[in-house]
PDB file of C-alpha atoms in Angstrom:
ATOM      1  CA  MET G   1     115.525 103.106 114.481  1.00 38.00           C
ATOM      2  CA  GLY G   2     112.097 104.400 114.262  1.00 40.00           C
ATOM      3  CA  VAL G   3     109.586 101.471 113.002  1.00 38.00           C
ATOM      4  CA  THR G   4     110.475  97.851 113.635  1.00 37.00           C
ATOM      5  CA  MET G   5     110.781  95.687 110.568  1.00 35.00           C
ATOM      6  CA  ASP G   6     107.545  94.145 111.351  1.00 38.00           C
ATOM      7  CA  GLY G   7     105.689  97.440 111.657  1.00 38.00           C
ATOM      8  CA  THR G   8     104.967  96.925 115.352  1.00 36.00           C
ATOM      9  CA  LYS G   9     105.514 100.209 116.495  1.00 38.00           C
ATOM     10  CA  GLN G  10     103.621 101.716 113.668  1.00 40.00           C
ATOM     11  CA  GLN G  11     100.794  99.229 114.468  1.00 41.00           C
ATOM     12  CA  ARG G  12     100.926 100.625 118.356  1.00 44.00           C
ATOM     13  CA  ARG G  13     100.768 104.102 116.769  1.00 48.00           C
ATOM     14  CA  GLY G  14      97.685 103.724 115.083  1.00 53.00           C
ATOM     15  CA  ASN G  15      96.000 101.786 117.544  1.00 84.00           C
ATOM     16  CA  THR G  16      96.684 105.027 119.815  1.00 85.00           C
ATOM     17  CA  ARG G  17      95.259 106.989 117.219  1.00 88.00           C
ATOM     18  CA  GLN G  18      92.088 104.886 116.806  1.00 88.00           C
ATOM     19  CA  ARG G  19      91.723 105.035 120.795  1.00 92.00           C
ATOM     20  CA  ILE G  20      92.008 108.736 120.377  1.00 94.00           C
ATOM     21  CA  GLN G  21      89.702 109.062 117.793  1.00 92.00           C
ATOM     22  CA  ASP G  22      87.191 106.656 119.666  1.00 90.00           C
ATOM     23  CA  VAL G  23      87.325 108.589 123.151  1.00 94.00           C
ATOM     24  CA  ALA G  24      87.063 111.711 121.529  1.00 93.00           C
ATOM     25  CA  LEU G  25      83.884 110.961 119.376  1.00 90.00           C
ATOM     26  CA  GLU G  26      82.563 109.472 122.627  1.00 89.00           C
ATOM     27  CA  LEU G  27      82.572 112.855 124.641  1.00 91.00           C
ATOM     28  CA  PHE G  28      81.472 114.866 121.722  1.00 88.00           C
ATOM     29  CA  ALA G  29      78.292 112.834 121.883  1.00 83.00           C
ATOM     30  CA  GLU G  30      78.095 113.085 125.721  1.00 85.00           C
ATOM     31  CA  GLN G  31      78.536 116.385 126.106  1.00 86.00           C
ATOM     32  CA  GLY G  32      78.792 118.143 122.473  1.00 85.00           C
ATOM     33  CA  TYR G  33      81.878 119.154 120.544  1.00 88.00           C
ATOM     34  CA  GLU G  34      82.490 122.744 121.829  1.00 88.00           C
ATOM     35  CA  LYS G  35      82.184 121.720 125.379  1.00 90.00           C
ATOM     36  CA  THR G  36      84.795 119.080 125.145  1.00 92.00           C
ATOM     37  CA  SER G  37      88.214 120.008 125.673  1.00 92.00           C
ATOM     38  CA  LEU G  38      92.121 118.105 124.650  1.00 93.00           C
ATOM     39  CA  ARG G  39      92.459 117.852 128.676  1.00 93.00           C
ATOM     40  CA  GLU G  40      89.271 116.003 128.737  1.00 94.00           C
ATOM     41  CA  ILE G  41      90.010 113.180 125.672  1.00 95.00           C
ATOM     42  CA  ALA G  42      93.321 112.839 127.660  1.00 94.00           C
ATOM     43  CA  GLU G  43      91.977 112.154 130.740  1.00 94.00           C
ATOM     44  CA  ARG G  44      89.477 109.970 129.778  1.00 94.00           C
ATOM     45  CA  LEU G  45      92.585 107.704 127.858  1.00 93.00           C
ATOM     46  CA  ASP G  46      94.448 107.822 130.960  1.00 91.00           C
ATOM     47  CA  VAL G  47      97.545 110.028 129.030  1.00 90.00           C
ATOM     48  CA  THR G  48      99.052 113.165 129.644  1.00 89.00           C
ATOM     49  CA  LYS G  49      98.254 115.948 127.274  1.00 88.00           C
ATOM     50  CA  ALA G  50     101.616 115.617 125.492  1.00 89.00           C
ATOM     51  CA  ALA G  51     100.961 112.131 124.825  1.00 88.00           C
ATOM     52  CA  LEU G  52      97.869 113.399 122.907  1.00 92.00           C
ATOM     53  CA  TYR G  53      99.810 115.866 121.333  1.00 90.00           C
ATOM     54  CA  TYR G  54     101.707 113.505 119.816  1.00 92.00           C
ATOM     55  CA  HIS G  55      99.107 112.331 117.956  1.00 93.00           C
ATOM     56  CA  PHE G  56      96.829 115.241 117.589  1.00 94.00           C
ATOM     57  CA  LYS G  57      97.420 119.247 118.309  1.00 93.00           C
ATOM     58  CA  THR G  58      93.768 120.430 118.185  1.00 92.00           C
ATOM     59  CA  LYS G  59      90.143 118.817 117.983  1.00 91.00           C
ATOM     60  CA  GLU G  60      89.944 119.844 114.807  1.00 90.00           C
ATOM     61  CA  GLU G  61      92.515 117.163 113.954  1.00 92.00           C
ATOM     62  CA  ILE G  62      90.668 114.843 115.280  1.00 93.00           C
ATOM     63  CA  THR G  63      87.311 115.624 113.858  1.00 90.00           C
ATOM     64  CA  VAL G  64      89.308 115.869 110.611  1.00 89.00           C
ATOM     65  CA  SER G  65      90.983 112.481 110.963  1.00 90.00           C
ATOM     66  CA  LEU G  66      87.360 111.021 111.688  1.00 86.00           C
ATOM     67  CA  PHE G  67      86.040 111.808 108.745  1.00 85.00           C
ATOM     68  CA  ASP G  68      88.870 110.988 106.529  1.00 85.00           C
ATOM     69  CA  GLY G  69      88.414 107.581 108.118  1.00 81.00           C
ATOM     70  CA  LEU G  70      84.857 107.582 106.786  1.00 77.00           C
ATOM     71  CA  THR G  71      85.430 109.450 103.323  1.00 80.00           C
ATOM     72  CA  LYS G  72      88.823 107.027 102.359  1.00 84.00           C
ATOM     73  CA  PRO G  73      86.333 103.936 102.039  1.00 85.00           C
ATOM     74  CA  MET G  74      83.974 105.917 100.389  1.00 88.00           C
ATOM     75  CA  GLU G  75      86.848 107.281  97.745  1.00 91.00           C
ATOM     76  CA  ASP G  76      87.920 103.500  97.181  1.00 92.00           C
ATOM     77  CA  LEU G  77      84.531 102.735  96.396  1.00 93.00           C
ATOM     78  CA  ILE G  78      84.263 105.526  93.919  1.00 94.00           C
ATOM     79  CA  GLU G  79      87.691 104.514  92.227  1.00 95.00           C
ATOM     80  CA  TRP G  80      86.438 100.788  92.082  1.00 96.00           C
ATOM     81  CA  GLY G  81      83.089 101.812  90.693  1.00 95.00           C
ATOM     82  CA  ARG G  82      84.456 104.057  87.893  1.00 95.00           C
ATOM     83  CA  GLN G  83      86.180 101.084  86.786  1.00 96.00           C
ATOM     84  CA  GLN G  84      83.197  98.826  86.419  1.00 95.00           C
ATOM     85  CA  PRO G  85      80.688  98.539  83.600  1.00 93.00           C
ATOM     86  CA  ASN G  86      77.486 100.405  84.040  1.00 89.00           C
ATOM     87  CA  THR G  87      75.319  97.404  85.246  1.00 92.00           C
ATOM     88  CA  LEU G  88      72.581  96.551  87.742  1.00 93.00           C
ATOM     89  CA  GLU G  89      75.066  94.169  89.381  1.00 95.00           C
ATOM     90  CA  THR G  90      77.508  96.806  89.753  1.00 94.00           C
ATOM     91  CA  LYS G  91      75.287  99.462  91.351  1.00 94.00           C
ATOM     92  CA  GLN G  92      74.087  97.340  93.454  1.00 95.00           C
ATOM     93  CA  GLU G  93      77.381  95.789  94.564  1.00 95.00           C
ATOM     94  CA  ILE G  94      78.321  99.632  95.186  1.00 95.00           C
ATOM     95  CA  ILE G  95      75.232  99.892  97.440  1.00 95.00           C
ATOM     96  CA  ARG G  96      76.131  96.629  99.443  1.00 94.00           C
ATOM     97  CA  ARG G  97      79.945  98.031 100.178  1.00 93.00           C
ATOM     98  CA  TYR G  98      78.376 101.375 101.068  1.00 90.00           C
ATOM     99  CA  SER G  99      76.002  99.810 103.272  1.00 90.00           C
ATOM    100  CA  THR G 100      78.967  98.173 104.974  1.00 87.00           C
ATOM    101  CA  ALA G 101      81.178 101.141 104.995  1.00 84.00           C
ATOM    102  CA  LEU G 102      78.140 102.639 107.152  1.00 83.00           C
ATOM    103  CA  ALA G 103      77.631  99.986 109.310  1.00 79.00           C
ATOM    104  CA  GLY G 104      80.784 101.296 111.533  1.00 74.00           C
ATOM    105  CA  ALA G 105      80.145 104.769 111.002  1.00 77.00           C
ATOM    106  CA  GLU G 106      77.121 105.436 112.981  1.00 76.00           C
ATOM    107  CA  PRO G 107      78.493 107.447 115.626  1.00 77.00           C
ATOM    108  CA  LEU G 108      80.219 110.001 112.787  1.00 80.00           C
ATOM    109  CA  PHE G 109      76.822 110.576 111.724  1.00 77.00           C
ATOM    110  CA  ARG G 110      75.287 111.446 114.555  1.00 76.00           C
ATOM    111  CA  PHE G 111      78.280 113.748 115.078  1.00 80.00           C
ATOM    112  CA  MET G 112      77.613 115.230 111.884  1.00 79.00           C
ATOM    113  CA  GLN G 113      73.694 115.776 112.609  1.00 76.00           C
ATOM    114  CA  GLU G 114      74.205 117.278 115.999  1.00 78.00           C
ATOM    115  CA  ASN G 115      77.010 119.633 115.255  1.00 80.00           C
ATOM    116  CA  GLN G 116      76.506 120.982 111.789  1.00 79.00           C
ATOM    117  CA  ALA G 117      78.186 124.317 112.598  1.00 80.00           C
ATOM    118  CA  THR G 118      81.369 122.551 113.121  1.00 81.00           C
ATOM    119  CA  VAL G 119      81.128 120.378 110.148  1.00 79.00           C
ATOM    120  CA  ARG G 120      80.855 123.686 107.849  1.00 80.00           C
ATOM    121  CA  GLU G 121      83.611 125.284 109.584  1.00 81.00           C
ATOM    122  CA  LEU G 122      86.146 122.737 109.182  1.00 79.00           C
ATOM    123  CA  ARG G 123      84.631 121.976 105.642  1.00 76.00           C
ATOM    124  CA  ILE G 124      84.521 118.290 105.975  1.00 79.00           C
ATOM    125  CA  GLY G 125      81.130 118.438 104.866  1.00 76.00           C
ATOM    126  CA  GLU G 126      82.033 119.502 101.608  1.00 81.00           C
ATOM    127  CA  THR G 127      84.462 116.601 101.186  1.00 82.00           C
ATOM    128  CA  PHE G 128      81.682 114.034 102.275  1.00 82.00           C
ATOM    129  CA  LYS G 129      79.320 115.969  99.870  1.00 85.00           C
ATOM    130  CA  ASP G 130      81.985 115.433  96.752  1.00 89.00           C
ATOM    131  CA  ARG G 131      81.999 111.728  97.452  1.00 88.00           C
ATOM    132  CA  MET G 132      78.235 111.614  97.609  1.00 89.00           C
ATOM    133  CA  ARG G 133      78.708 113.141  94.496  1.00 92.00           C
ATOM    134  CA  GLY G 134      81.130 110.625  93.123  1.00 93.00           C
ATOM    135  CA  LEU G 135      78.741 107.867  94.396  1.00 92.00           C
ATOM    136  CA  ARG G 136      75.416 109.374  92.874  1.00 93.00           C
ATOM    137  CA  ASP G 137      77.225 110.011  89.373  1.00 93.00           C
ATOM    138  CA  ILE G 138      78.137 105.783  89.298  1.00 93.00           C
ATOM    139  CA  LEU G 139      74.789 105.024  90.335  1.00 93.00           C
ATOM    140  CA  ILE G 140      72.564 107.410  87.962  1.00 92.00           C
ATOM    141  CA  ASP G 141      72.285 106.401  84.253  1.00 87.00           C
ATOM    142  CA  PRO G 142      73.129 109.417  81.980  1.00 81.00           C
ATOM    143  CA  ASP G 143      69.572 109.089  79.946  1.00 84.00           C
ATOM    144  CA  ALA G 144      67.617 108.081  83.171  1.00 88.00           C
ATOM    145  CA  ASP G 145      64.626 110.416  83.342  1.00 92.00           C
ATOM    146  CA  LEU G 146      64.075 112.510  86.919  1.00 93.00           C
ATOM    147  CA  VAL G 147      62.240 109.922  88.627  1.00 93.00           C
ATOM    148  CA  ASP G 148      64.604 107.405  88.360  1.00 92.00           C
ATOM    149  CA  GLN G 149      67.511 109.643  89.152  1.00 92.00           C
ATOM    150  CA  ALA G 150      65.526 110.349  92.144  1.00 94.00           C
ATOM    151  CA  ARG G 151      65.413 106.776  92.863  1.00 94.00           C
ATOM    152  CA  SER G 152      69.156 106.223  92.568  1.00 93.00           C
ATOM    153  CA  VAL G 153      69.857 109.185  95.012  1.00 92.00           C
ATOM    154  CA  SER G 154      67.286 107.900  97.486  1.00 94.00           C
ATOM    155  CA  ALA G 155      69.007 104.530  97.340  1.00 94.00           C
ATOM    156  CA  MET G 156      72.132 106.474  99.359  1.00 90.00           C
ATOM    157  CA  PHE G 157      69.821 108.221 101.831  1.00 89.00           C
ATOM    158  CA  THR G 158      67.910 105.346 102.577  1.00 91.00           C
ATOM    159  CA  MET G 159      70.921 103.748 104.369  1.00 87.00           C
ATOM    160  CA  HIS G 160      71.421 107.383 106.073  1.00 84.00           C
ATOM    161  CA  ALA G 161      68.002 107.590 107.153  1.00 81.00           C
ATOM    162  CA  GLY G 162      68.086 103.747 108.379  1.00 79.00           C
ATOM    163  CA  MET G 163      71.054 104.671 110.328  1.00 74.00           C
ATOM    164  CA  PHE G 164      68.984 107.107 112.623  1.00 73.00           C
ATOM    165  CA  VAL G 165      64.978 106.095 112.213  1.00 72.00           C
ATOM    166  CA  MET G 166      65.518 102.471 112.113  1.00 69.00           C
ATOM    167  CA  GLN G 167      67.502 102.017 115.178  1.00 68.00           C
ATOM    168  CA  ASP G 168      64.599 103.097 117.702  1.00 70.00           C
ATOM    169  CA  LEU G 169      62.456 100.389 116.249  1.00 75.00           C
ATOM    170  CA  GLU G 170      62.359  97.373 118.057  1.00 81.00           C
ATOM    171  CA  GLY G 171      64.806  94.530 116.525  1.00 78.00           C
ATOM    172  CA  ASP G 172      67.970  92.670 115.710  1.00 83.00           C
ATOM    173  CA  PRO G 173      70.540  95.460 114.356  1.00 80.00           C
ATOM    174  CA  GLU G 174      71.863  93.452 111.675  1.00 84.00           C
ATOM    175  CA  LYS G 175      68.664  92.487 110.696  1.00 87.00           C
ATOM    176  CA  LYS G 176      67.239  96.331 110.389  1.00 86.00           C
ATOM    177  CA  ARG G 177      70.157  97.160 108.321  1.00 86.00           C
ATOM    178  CA  GLU G 178      69.208  94.495 106.195  1.00 90.00           C
ATOM    179  CA  ALA G 179      66.114  95.561 105.613  1.00 90.00           C
ATOM    180  CA  VAL G 180      67.075  98.968 105.003  1.00 91.00           C
ATOM    181  CA  LEU G 181      69.658  97.443 102.350  1.00 93.00           C
ATOM    182  CA  GLU G 182      67.069  95.936 100.925  1.00 95.00           C
ATOM    183  CA  VAL G 183      64.764  98.546 100.278  1.00 94.00           C
ATOM    184  CA  ALA G 184      68.057 100.723  98.603  1.00 95.00           C
ATOM    185  CA  LEU G 185      68.624  97.826  96.246  1.00 96.00           C
ATOM    186  CA  ASP G 186      65.553  97.203  95.223  1.00 95.00           C
ATOM    187  CA  LEU G 187      65.269 101.470  94.301  1.00 95.00           C
ATOM    188  CA  VAL G 188      68.575 100.592  92.230  1.00 94.00           C
ATOM    189  CA  ARG G 189      67.097  98.001  90.813  1.00 94.00           C
ATOM    190  CA  GLN G 190      63.814  99.783  89.846  1.00 94.00           C
ATOM    191  CA  ALA G 191      65.887 102.894  88.605  1.00 93.00           C
ATOM    192  CA  HIS G 192      68.123 101.059  86.396  1.00 90.00           C
ATOM    193  CA  GLU G 193      65.088  98.667  84.759  1.00 88.00           C
ATOM    194  CA  HIS G 194      63.059 101.707  83.981  1.00 86.00           C
ATOM    195  CA  ALA G 195      65.767 103.283  82.455  1.00 79.00           C
ATOM    196  CA  ARG G 196      66.674 100.431  80.273  1.00 76.00           C
ATOM    197  CA  GLY G 197      62.951  99.805  79.445  1.00 75.00           C
ATOM    198  CA  LYS G 198      63.387  96.361  81.317  1.00 53.00           C
ATOM    199  CA  ASP G 199      65.694  95.149  78.722  1.00 47.00           C
TER     200      ASP G 199
END
């Protein structure tokens, strides 16, 4: 019987996959994607290469799974946003939820920035861009002028920039995240109110 009724085996397997992803991302950050081998990932995990193969056959599979983990919450957020009324509250809630999703994804964004050729080669960048366009389409008012469209798009990228630029500044990481979120929420508010003539 492959899986117990309470799903214990599945849970253990899920934890192992997560550990592999975490360790692979650590190694990619330390020595670069190209210089990291599956053998080194297995050694860091203290498992055999065969045990690693059970979950992932290649580094590419690990990398794609990492991006799936990031884009799934974005897909869910887009789906939720499309079902909501086109209000300021909806847009600001999307920004808040996106901020939460990004909070745990900093190492992955760093990987994207430092390994752009790999991201292009594996086509994971295109998937991410599609998700970004989905969020953009919900945040932008259809009748907004270009300045307000830019404000809405800038709200998303403010959070991305905040992950990199703000991290080197002094201060509590959570307070920095809140500051970046406040700026992003303000951009969305300005765009929404201007597009609707401040009604």
